Short mmCIF file of C-alpha atoms and ligand atoms in Angstrom, two decimals:
data_model
loop_
_atom_site.label_atom_id
_atom_site.label_comp_id
_atom_site.label_asym_id
_atom_site.label_seq_id
_atom_site.Cartn_x
_atom_site.Cartn_y
_atom_site.Cartn_z
CA MET A 287 95.94 124.94 115.11
CA THR A 288 99.15 124.00 113.32
CA THR A 289 99.18 124.38 109.54
CA PRO A 290 98.94 121.00 107.85
CA ARG A 291 101.98 119.65 106.08
CA LYS A 292 101.82 119.45 102.29
CA LEU A 293 102.12 116.24 100.32
CA PHE A 294 103.02 116.05 96.62
CA ILE A 295 102.58 112.68 94.90
CA LYS A 296 103.85 111.93 91.39
CA THR A 297 102.32 108.79 89.88
CA TYR A 298 103.83 106.61 87.17
CA GLY A 299 102.66 103.33 85.63
CA CYS A 300 99.22 101.76 85.59
CA GLN A 301 95.80 102.76 86.95
CA MET A 302 96.42 100.70 90.06
CA ASN A 303 99.14 103.17 90.96
CA VAL A 304 96.69 106.02 90.43
CA TYR A 305 94.31 104.32 92.86
CA ASP A 306 97.13 103.61 95.32
CA SER A 307 98.25 107.25 95.22
CA GLU A 308 94.79 108.29 96.38
CA ARG A 309 94.96 105.74 99.19
CA MET A 310 98.43 106.98 100.21
CA ALA A 311 97.13 110.53 100.33
CA GLU A 312 94.35 109.30 102.63
CA ALA A 313 96.82 107.41 104.84
CA LEU A 314 99.00 110.49 105.20
CA GLY A 315 95.90 112.66 105.56
CA ALA A 316 95.38 110.86 108.84
CA ALA A 317 98.91 111.96 109.80
CA GLY A 318 98.08 115.62 109.13
CA TYR A 319 98.99 116.03 105.44
CA VAL A 320 97.01 117.75 102.72
CA VAL A 321 97.71 117.16 99.04
CA THR A 322 99.33 119.91 96.98
CA ASP A 323 99.92 119.95 93.25
CA THR A 324 103.25 121.79 93.39
CA ALA A 325 106.40 119.94 94.39
CA GLU A 326 108.14 123.24 95.28
CA THR A 327 105.95 123.94 98.30
CA ALA A 328 105.70 120.33 99.55
CA ASP A 329 106.92 118.99 102.91
CA MET A 330 106.86 115.46 101.54
CA ILE A 331 107.29 114.23 97.97
CA LEU A 332 106.28 110.68 97.12
CA LEU A 333 107.14 109.07 93.78
CA ASN A 334 104.74 106.21 93.10
CA THR A 335 106.79 104.24 90.62
CA CYS A 336 106.53 101.60 87.88
CA HIS A 337 109.00 98.81 87.09
CA ILE A 338 107.34 97.29 84.02
CA ARG A 339 109.96 98.35 81.45
CA GLU A 340 113.51 99.59 81.86
CA LYS A 341 112.61 103.12 80.78
CA ALA A 342 109.88 103.34 83.40
CA ALA A 343 112.27 102.29 86.17
CA GLU A 344 115.02 104.68 85.04
CA LYS A 345 112.65 107.65 85.31
CA VAL A 346 112.72 107.32 89.09
CA TYR A 347 116.42 107.95 89.39
CA SER A 348 116.40 110.90 87.02
CA GLU A 349 113.41 112.39 88.88
CA LEU A 350 115.21 111.92 92.21
CA GLY A 351 118.22 113.73 90.72
CA ARG A 352 115.95 116.67 89.87
CA LEU A 353 114.66 116.83 93.46
CA LYS A 354 118.15 117.53 94.85
CA GLY A 355 117.69 121.29 94.55
CA LEU A 356 114.40 121.23 96.48
CA LYS A 357 115.93 119.20 99.27
CA ALA A 358 118.88 121.63 99.47
CA ALA A 359 116.46 124.56 99.70
CA ASN A 360 114.31 122.83 102.32
CA PRO A 361 116.18 120.34 104.53
CA ASP A 362 112.87 119.43 106.23
CA LEU A 363 111.53 118.07 102.96
CA LYS A 364 111.04 114.30 103.13
CA ILE A 365 111.32 112.24 99.95
CA GLY A 366 109.76 108.82 99.55
CA VAL A 367 109.74 106.18 96.83
CA ALA A 368 106.64 103.97 96.63
CA GLY A 369 105.26 101.50 94.10
CA CYS A 370 106.84 98.75 92.05
CA VAL A 371 110.40 100.12 91.82
CA ALA A 372 110.35 100.44 95.62
CA GLN A 373 109.29 96.81 95.85
CA ALA A 374 111.81 95.55 93.30
CA GLU A 375 114.84 97.57 94.34
CA GLY A 376 114.19 98.33 98.01
CA GLU A 377 117.49 98.99 99.77
CA GLU A 378 119.27 99.61 96.49
CA ILE A 379 117.33 102.89 96.26
CA LEU A 380 118.53 103.98 99.71
CA ARG A 381 122.09 103.09 98.68
CA ARG A 382 121.97 104.85 95.32
CA GLN A 383 120.12 107.95 96.47
CA PRO A 384 121.08 109.42 99.85
CA LEU A 385 118.30 111.99 99.63
CA VAL A 386 115.59 109.33 99.88
CA ASP A 387 114.04 109.17 103.38
CA LEU A 388 111.58 106.36 102.92
CA VAL A 389 110.87 103.43 100.63
CA VAL A 390 107.48 101.72 100.75
CA GLY A 391 106.26 98.84 98.59
CA PRO A 392 102.76 98.59 97.11
CA GLN A 393 101.58 96.17 99.81
CA SER A 394 102.48 98.21 102.88
CA TYR A 395 101.41 101.78 102.24
CA HIS A 396 98.81 101.61 105.01
CA ARG A 397 101.89 101.81 107.26
CA LEU A 398 102.91 105.18 105.81
CA PRO A 399 102.06 107.20 108.94
CA GLU A 400 104.57 105.24 111.04
CA LEU A 401 107.17 105.28 108.26
CA GLU A 402 106.71 109.03 107.94
CA ALA A 403 107.17 109.47 111.69
CA ARG A 404 110.43 107.52 111.52
CA ALA A 405 111.66 109.66 108.66
CA ARG A 406 110.64 112.86 110.52
CA ALA A 407 112.63 111.66 113.50
CA GLY A 408 115.70 111.60 111.27
CA GLY A 409 115.76 107.92 110.31
CA ARG A 410 115.47 106.27 106.92
CA ALA A 411 112.51 103.92 106.67
CA LEU A 412 112.16 100.86 104.43
CA ASP A 413 109.10 98.61 104.20
CA THR A 414 108.75 96.16 101.32
CA ASP A 415 106.88 93.45 103.21
CA PHE A 416 103.95 91.49 101.90
CA PRO A 417 101.98 91.83 105.15
CA GLU A 418 99.25 89.44 106.19
CA GLU A 419 96.77 92.20 106.92
CA ASP A 420 94.62 93.75 104.21
CA LYS A 421 96.02 97.15 103.30
CA PHE A 422 92.88 98.34 101.54
CA ASP A 423 90.60 98.52 104.52
CA ARG A 424 93.02 99.73 107.16
CA LEU A 425 93.03 103.35 106.23
CA GLY A 426 90.22 104.41 108.51
CA GLY A 427 87.24 106.58 107.63
CA ARG A 428 87.36 108.42 104.36
CA PRO A 429 86.79 112.13 104.16
CA LYS A 430 83.35 112.56 102.60
CA ALA A 431 84.54 115.18 100.13
CA GLN A 432 82.77 115.48 96.79
CA ARG A 433 84.77 114.23 93.86
CA GLY A 434 84.65 114.00 90.07
CA PRO A 435 82.22 111.72 88.25
CA THR A 436 84.68 108.88 87.55
CA ALA A 437 86.76 106.75 89.91
CA PHE A 438 88.99 103.70 90.03
CA LEU A 439 88.36 100.93 92.54
CA THR A 440 90.90 98.15 93.03
CA VAL A 441 89.13 94.82 93.60
CA GLN A 442 91.98 92.40 92.96
CA GLU A 443 95.71 92.70 93.16
CA GLY A 444 98.76 90.64 92.28
CA CYS A 445 99.22 87.97 89.66
CA ASP A 446 99.82 84.22 89.58
CA LYS A 447 100.26 83.97 85.82
CA PHE A 448 104.03 84.52 85.57
CA CYS A 449 104.30 85.57 81.95
CA ALA A 450 107.97 85.11 81.13
CA PHE A 451 108.59 88.82 80.50
CA CYS A 452 106.71 90.40 83.41
CA VAL A 453 107.76 91.79 86.80
CA VAL A 454 104.26 92.14 88.22
CA PRO A 455 104.07 88.75 90.02
CA TYR A 456 107.25 89.76 91.84
CA THR A 457 106.40 93.39 92.62
CA ARG A 458 102.72 92.90 93.48
CA GLY A 459 102.85 89.34 94.78
CA ALA A 460 100.24 86.60 94.58
CA GLU A 461 96.66 87.17 93.46
CA VAL A 462 94.41 88.51 96.23
CA SER A 463 90.74 89.46 95.85
CA ARG A 464 88.98 91.89 98.19
CA PRO A 465 85.81 90.63 99.85
CA ALA A 466 82.74 91.64 97.84
CA ALA A 467 81.07 93.47 100.74
CA ARG A 468 84.06 95.82 101.08
CA VAL A 469 84.06 96.55 97.36
CA LEU A 470 80.32 97.29 97.46
CA ASP A 471 80.78 99.58 100.48
CA GLU A 472 83.54 101.50 98.79
CA ALA A 473 81.46 101.81 95.61
CA ARG A 474 78.46 103.17 97.59
CA ASP A 475 80.76 105.63 99.31
CA LEU A 476 82.14 106.83 95.96
CA VAL A 477 78.62 107.21 94.53
CA ALA A 478 77.57 109.21 97.59
CA ARG A 479 80.47 111.55 96.81
CA GLY A 480 79.35 112.18 93.23
CA VAL A 481 80.85 109.29 91.27
CA ARG A 482 78.74 107.85 88.43
CA GLU A 483 81.31 105.65 86.69
CA ILE A 484 83.62 103.15 88.37
CA THR A 485 86.46 101.27 86.72
CA LEU A 486 87.24 98.08 88.61
CA LEU A 487 90.97 97.45 88.72
CA GLY A 488 93.25 94.48 89.09
CA GLN A 489 96.37 93.15 87.44
CA ASN A 490 94.13 90.25 86.43
CA VAL A 491 90.82 91.74 87.32
CA ASN A 492 88.76 88.95 85.75
CA ALA A 493 90.50 86.41 87.98
CA TYR A 494 88.51 88.09 90.78
CA HIS A 495 87.12 85.54 93.24
CA GLY A 496 86.25 87.62 96.30
CA GLU A 497 84.34 86.25 99.23
CA GLY A 498 80.63 87.04 98.97
CA GLN A 499 77.80 86.26 101.42
CA ASP A 500 77.08 83.00 99.57
CA GLY A 501 80.55 81.77 98.62
CA ALA A 502 83.18 83.15 96.28
CA TRP A 503 81.96 85.64 93.68
CA GLY A 504 83.42 85.94 90.20
CA LEU A 505 83.80 89.30 88.50
CA ALA A 506 80.47 88.96 86.66
CA ARG A 507 78.54 88.52 89.93
CA LEU A 508 80.37 91.49 91.45
CA ILE A 509 79.51 93.64 88.43
CA ARG A 510 75.83 92.63 88.55
CA GLU A 511 75.62 93.54 92.25
CA LEU A 512 77.41 96.85 91.68
CA ALA A 513 74.99 97.62 88.86
CA ARG A 514 72.16 97.61 91.43
CA ILE A 515 73.63 100.59 93.27
CA GLU A 516 71.36 103.56 92.63
CA GLY A 517 73.34 106.30 90.89
CA LEU A 518 76.14 104.06 89.61
CA ASP A 519 75.50 104.28 85.88
CA ARG A 520 78.67 102.99 84.29
CA ILE A 521 81.00 100.12 85.11
CA ARG A 522 84.28 99.18 83.42
CA TYR A 523 87.08 96.83 84.36
CA THR A 524 90.75 96.43 83.52
CA THR A 525 93.08 94.55 82.92
CA SER A 526 91.74 91.17 82.00
CA HIS A 527 93.49 88.01 80.88
CA PRO A 528 92.03 85.95 78.00
CA ASN A 529 92.12 82.75 80.08
CA ASP A 530 89.85 84.24 82.74
CA MET A 531 87.02 85.39 80.42
CA GLU A 532 84.35 83.16 81.97
CA ASP A 533 80.99 82.56 80.30
CA ASP A 534 79.01 84.67 82.78
CA LEU A 535 81.36 87.63 82.26
CA ILE A 536 80.89 87.42 78.50
CA ALA A 537 77.12 87.17 79.08
CA ALA A 538 77.23 90.28 81.29
CA HIS A 539 78.57 92.25 78.32
CA GLY A 540 75.34 91.42 76.56
CA ASP A 541 72.78 91.85 79.32
CA CYS A 542 74.16 94.26 81.94
CA ARG A 543 73.25 97.77 80.82
CA GLU A 544 75.75 99.43 83.17
CA LEU A 545 78.71 97.42 81.84
CA MET A 546 80.20 99.64 79.14
CA PRO A 547 81.00 98.32 75.63
CA TYR A 548 84.77 98.47 75.93
CA LEU A 549 87.18 95.69 76.79
CA HIS A 550 90.95 95.75 77.22
CA LEU A 551 92.03 92.19 76.49
CA PRO A 552 95.79 91.97 75.88
CA VAL A 553 97.16 89.12 73.77
CA GLN A 554 100.83 90.27 73.45
CA SER A 555 101.59 88.26 70.28
CA GLY A 556 99.83 86.48 67.42
CA SER A 557 102.40 83.69 67.14
CA ASP A 558 101.63 80.44 68.95
CA ARG A 559 105.33 79.73 69.33
CA ILE A 560 105.92 83.08 71.03
CA LEU A 561 102.72 82.83 73.12
CA LYS A 562 104.03 79.53 74.44
CA ALA A 563 107.47 80.98 75.16
CA MET A 564 105.72 83.86 76.96
CA ASN A 565 103.79 81.35 79.10
CA ARG A 566 100.47 82.87 78.05
CA LYS A 567 98.78 79.45 77.95
CA HIS A 568 96.48 80.02 74.98
CA SER A 569 96.83 80.07 71.20
CA ALA A 570 96.11 82.86 68.73
CA GLU A 571 93.13 80.89 67.45
CA GLN A 572 91.66 80.55 70.96
CA TYR A 573 92.00 84.30 71.41
CA LEU A 574 90.21 84.98 68.10
CA ALA A 575 87.43 82.57 69.06
CA LEU A 576 87.06 84.36 72.38
CA ILE A 577 86.81 87.75 70.66
CA ALA A 578 84.11 86.32 68.40
CA ARG A 579 82.09 85.13 71.42
CA ILE A 580 82.41 88.51 73.15
CA ARG A 581 81.28 90.27 69.97
CA ALA A 582 78.35 87.90 69.65
CA ALA A 583 77.26 89.01 73.15
CA ARG A 584 77.88 92.72 72.47
CA PRO A 585 78.33 93.44 68.76
CA ASP A 586 79.47 97.06 69.09
CA ILE A 587 82.07 96.41 71.81
CA LEU A 588 85.35 98.23 71.29
CA ILE A 589 88.32 95.93 71.84
CA SER A 590 91.70 97.17 72.98
CA GLY A 591 94.91 95.30 73.69
CA ASP A 592 98.63 95.25 74.48
CA PHE A 593 101.42 93.92 72.27
CA ILE A 594 105.09 93.20 72.80
CA VAL A 595 107.40 93.06 69.79
CA GLY A 596 110.89 91.56 69.82
CA PHE A 597 110.32 88.98 72.56
CA PRO A 598 113.39 86.65 72.63
CA GLY A 599 113.30 84.29 69.66
CA GLU A 600 110.71 86.32 67.70
CA THR A 601 111.30 85.85 63.96
CA GLU A 602 109.91 87.87 61.09
CA ALA A 603 107.33 85.09 60.59
CA ASP A 604 106.26 85.33 64.26
CA PHE A 605 105.91 89.07 63.88
CA GLU A 606 103.84 88.60 60.71
CA ALA A 607 101.54 86.33 62.74
CA THR A 608 101.01 89.23 65.16
CA MET A 609 100.16 91.54 62.25
CA ALA A 610 97.71 88.93 60.93
CA LEU A 611 96.02 88.64 64.33
CA VAL A 612 95.67 92.42 64.55
CA ARG A 613 94.07 92.49 61.09
CA ALA A 614 91.69 89.71 62.12
CA VAL A 615 90.57 91.45 65.33
CA GLY A 616 90.27 95.08 64.27
CA TYR A 617 91.16 96.93 67.48
CA GLY A 618 89.70 100.24 68.57
CA GLN A 619 92.79 101.22 70.51
CA CYS A 620 96.03 99.51 71.61
CA TYR A 621 99.28 99.85 73.50
CA SER A 622 102.41 98.33 71.99
CA PHE A 623 105.91 98.03 73.35
CA LYS A 624 109.38 96.82 72.51
CA TYR A 625 110.32 93.89 74.70
CA SER A 626 112.38 95.13 77.66
CA PRO A 627 114.40 92.49 79.54
CA ARG A 628 113.57 92.77 83.24
CA PRO A 629 115.95 91.53 85.91
CA GLY A 630 114.71 88.37 87.62
CA THR A 631 112.22 87.37 84.90
CA PRO A 632 112.84 84.14 82.93
CA ALA A 633 112.86 85.72 79.45
CA ALA A 634 115.62 88.18 80.35
CA GLU A 635 118.14 85.34 80.48
CA ARG A 636 117.07 83.65 77.25
CA GLU A 637 119.00 83.24 74.03
CA GLY A 638 117.73 84.91 70.89
CA GLN A 639 117.40 88.45 72.26
CA VAL A 640 116.24 90.57 69.32
CA PRO A 641 118.46 93.50 68.25
CA GLU A 642 117.18 96.98 69.07
CA ASP A 643 116.92 98.11 65.44
CA VAL A 644 114.77 95.07 64.56
CA LYS A 645 112.50 95.79 67.54
CA SER A 646 112.16 99.44 66.48
CA ASP A 647 111.33 98.48 62.92
CA ARG A 648 108.66 95.97 63.99
CA LEU A 649 107.16 98.38 66.50
CA ALA A 650 106.87 101.07 63.81
CA ARG A 651 105.10 98.65 61.43
CA LEU A 652 102.75 97.39 64.14
CA GLN A 653 101.94 100.90 65.32
CA ALA A 654 101.16 102.04 61.77
CA LEU A 655 98.59 99.25 61.52
CA LEU A 656 97.16 99.89 65.00
CA ASP A 657 96.91 103.64 64.27
CA ALA A 658 95.02 102.92 61.06
CA GLN A 659 92.60 100.68 62.98
CA GLN A 660 92.11 103.33 65.65
CA GLN A 661 91.33 105.91 62.94
CA ALA A 662 88.81 103.56 61.40
CA ALA A 663 87.15 102.99 64.79
CA GLN A 664 86.99 106.76 65.42
CA GLN A 665 85.57 107.38 61.94
CA ALA A 666 82.97 104.63 62.39
CA MET A 667 81.41 106.64 65.23
CA VAL A 668 80.51 109.60 62.98
CA GLY A 669 76.75 109.82 62.62
CA ARG A 670 76.08 107.60 65.64
CA VAL A 671 74.44 108.71 68.87
CA VAL A 672 76.39 107.58 71.94
CA GLY A 673 76.17 108.17 75.67
CA VAL A 674 78.76 110.58 77.08
CA LEU A 675 79.61 111.32 80.71
CA PHE A 676 80.92 114.88 80.87
CA GLU A 677 83.99 115.15 83.10
CA LYS A 678 85.63 118.53 82.61
CA PRO A 679 85.63 121.81 80.72
CA GLY A 680 87.14 121.55 77.24
CA ARG A 681 90.18 123.35 75.93
CA MET A 682 88.00 125.80 74.01
CA GLN A 683 85.66 128.09 75.88
CA GLY A 684 82.07 126.89 75.94
CA GLN A 685 83.07 123.24 75.52
CA VAL A 686 82.77 120.29 77.86
CA VAL A 687 84.54 116.96 77.37
CA GLY A 688 83.87 113.47 78.53
CA LYS A 689 84.09 109.82 77.57
CA SER A 690 81.70 107.92 75.35
CA ASP A 691 80.33 104.53 76.35
CA HIS A 692 83.19 103.15 74.21
CA LEU A 693 85.76 105.21 76.18
CA GLN A 694 86.48 107.62 73.36
CA ALA A 695 87.04 111.27 74.26
CA VAL A 696 84.14 113.44 73.06
CA HIS A 697 83.71 117.21 73.17
CA VAL A 698 80.53 119.20 72.65
CA GLU A 699 79.53 122.82 72.90
CA ALA A 700 77.69 123.06 76.20
CA GLY A 701 77.91 124.86 79.52
CA GLU A 702 79.63 123.62 82.65
CA ASP A 703 76.28 122.72 84.17
CA TRP A 704 76.63 119.57 82.04
CA LEU A 705 79.61 118.35 84.06
CA GLY A 706 78.79 115.12 85.87
CA ARG A 707 75.81 114.43 83.60
CA ILE A 708 75.36 111.64 81.07
CA ALA A 709 73.69 112.58 77.80
CA PRO A 710 73.21 111.19 74.30
CA VAL A 711 75.56 112.87 71.84
CA GLU A 712 75.47 112.75 68.07
CA ILE A 713 79.03 112.35 66.74
CA LEU A 714 79.76 114.87 63.98
CA ALA A 715 83.48 114.49 63.29
CA ALA A 716 86.43 112.29 64.23
CA ALA A 717 90.02 113.31 64.96
CA PRO A 718 92.80 110.81 65.84
CA ASN A 719 92.23 111.01 69.60
CA SER A 720 88.90 112.72 70.05
CA LEU A 721 85.41 113.03 68.63
CA ALA A 722 83.36 116.19 68.15
CA GLY A 723 79.63 115.97 68.75
CA ARG A 724 76.45 117.82 69.65
CA LEU A 725 73.92 117.13 72.36
CA ALA A 726 71.19 114.96 70.89
CA ALA A 727 67.55 115.14 71.90
CA GLY A 728 66.39 112.43 74.27
N1 SAH B 1015 98.10 92.31 83.71
C1 SAH B 1015 98.10 92.78 82.41
C2 SAH B 1015 99.28 93.60 81.98
C3 SAH B 1015 100.17 94.26 82.94
S1 SAH B 1015 101.57 95.07 82.29
C4 SAH B 1015 97.96 91.60 81.46
O1 SAH B 1015 98.19 90.49 81.82
O2 SAH B 1015 97.67 91.82 80.32
C5 SAH B 1015 100.96 96.03 80.95
C6 SAH B 1015 101.58 95.67 79.64
O3 SAH B 1015 102.95 95.97 79.65
C7 SAH B 1015 101.52 94.19 79.29
O4 SAH B 1015 100.29 93.81 78.79
C8 SAH B 1015 102.62 94.06 78.29
O5 SAH B 1015 102.17 94.33 76.99
C9 SAH B 1015 103.61 95.15 78.70
N2 SAH B 1015 104.82 94.59 79.31
C10 SAH B 1015 104.92 93.90 80.46
N3 SAH B 1015 106.20 93.51 80.66
C11 SAH B 1015 106.92 93.98 79.62
C12 SAH B 1015 108.30 93.89 79.24
N4 SAH B 1015 109.19 93.25 79.98
N5 SAH B 1015 108.68 94.50 78.09
C13 SAH B 1015 107.78 95.15 77.31
N6 SAH B 1015 106.48 95.26 77.62
C14 SAH B 1015 106.04 94.67 78.75
FE1 SF4 B 1016 102.20 90.30 83.97
FE2 SF4 B 1016 101.21 88.23 82.69
FE3 SF4 B 1016 100.43 88.75 85.17
FE4 SF4 B 1016 99.68 90.33 83.19
S1 SF4 B 1016 99.13 88.17 83.42
S2 SF4 B 1016 100.45 90.97 85.17
S3 SF4 B 1016 101.46 90.33 81.85
S4 SF4 B 1016 102.47 88.14 84.55
FE1 F3S B 1017 104.02 99.32 86.65
FE2 F3S B 1017 103.63 98.06 88.88
FE3 F3S B 1017 101.56 98.86 87.47
S1 F3S B 1017 105.21 97.64 87.44
S2 F3S B 1017 102.34 98.73 85.40
S3 F3S B 1017 103.05 100.16 88.44
S4 F3S B 1017 101.73 97.00 88.64
#
């Protein structure tokens, strides 16, 4: 038997890339590769890239520069670029970086085995098609290996919303939902391999409208059916758009026990003028009303979000409106970014680009407020008993760590036999990014 070739994948960007990296490993597994976690010993290195902000895209070229030495030491090493930079820049990557052997966009990675064969034969392969066929279910049988207790599962991909700042509709294409039966099959397979918590993924996951046996299913119906799978104890979903929070999805937060009390619902700005310029198609007030309805269904839900400061035309008053919205919501956790003009998106060409120092100042003020809210949300857990799914050994000996129902990191003193189990934990103390607790009776 020949020794299998080794594959090293480095993943940037969102959870969908994490999911895709697993699928790429499976696709190349069928071509005789096994995954390694050291680039130095790999026969193939794949960078699964992100194009969302300029900094993210630049990382690819600096990483490729660093790989030069490895390629010099091992001329048989093949280097591939996948993901959203591959989609957006395609041939430009081959031109700029002679050491790249293959470029594959996020829609065509099921073709990796043939692209790899072309690269092995000495060619340079490029595939940034949006193929007709469904990439998700073309990868053949999965290896039935055991895996950790949590998993991602992409149910929807692409975006039709065209926010004025965002590259995703261009890199991932139009919205596509996977048929419900395939999602359920994949979920059952994951559960059979040891998974107890699944996070459903999509760029606009709540726009899900997959074909079910009795017509199109929305995300709420999909979640309710998934919840019936024996052994699947926790369900989450991300990322959702405020305009797709349908009534039955809000209701599911109140009555579906498996649906965890955490929701990432980005709003980007609190200024109606800026929301309009961003093409978000809702007002700040509508967003606040929506949050109120979700909280009425599930009072202890932890809300998270994304914000962009310094969008073209943003004034101090617009920024203050964002601060006011944040104060009104009270977030548990958030991501916030300086606006980054992206080639090909409408906002990149607009007048009124905000100077870098103003963006930095606003980001610092926003982050100070968001940090304070996160601290308050962490502190509010002290004394409560929450469910925790233990995922791995802690940094200290004799500790295990996991995530609470509200997706906060929790560590307790307990043996490794607790890994993969869900238990009630009494929270004793809060730190900025983690909670300390002890196993509670019951
Ligand atoms: N589909 C998700 C978000 C995808 S991108 C949604 O609609 O909410 C993740 C986050 O990156 C966005 O929510 C936004 O806050 C940020 N982002 C996207 N494009 C950006 C840009 N050009 N500059 C700065 N931040 C950006
Ligand atoms: Fe980008 Fe807007 Fe689509 Fe989210 S909804 S992926 S921010 S275009
Ligand atoms: Fe980045 Fe593409 Fe995800 S641009 S955020 S990897 S969809």
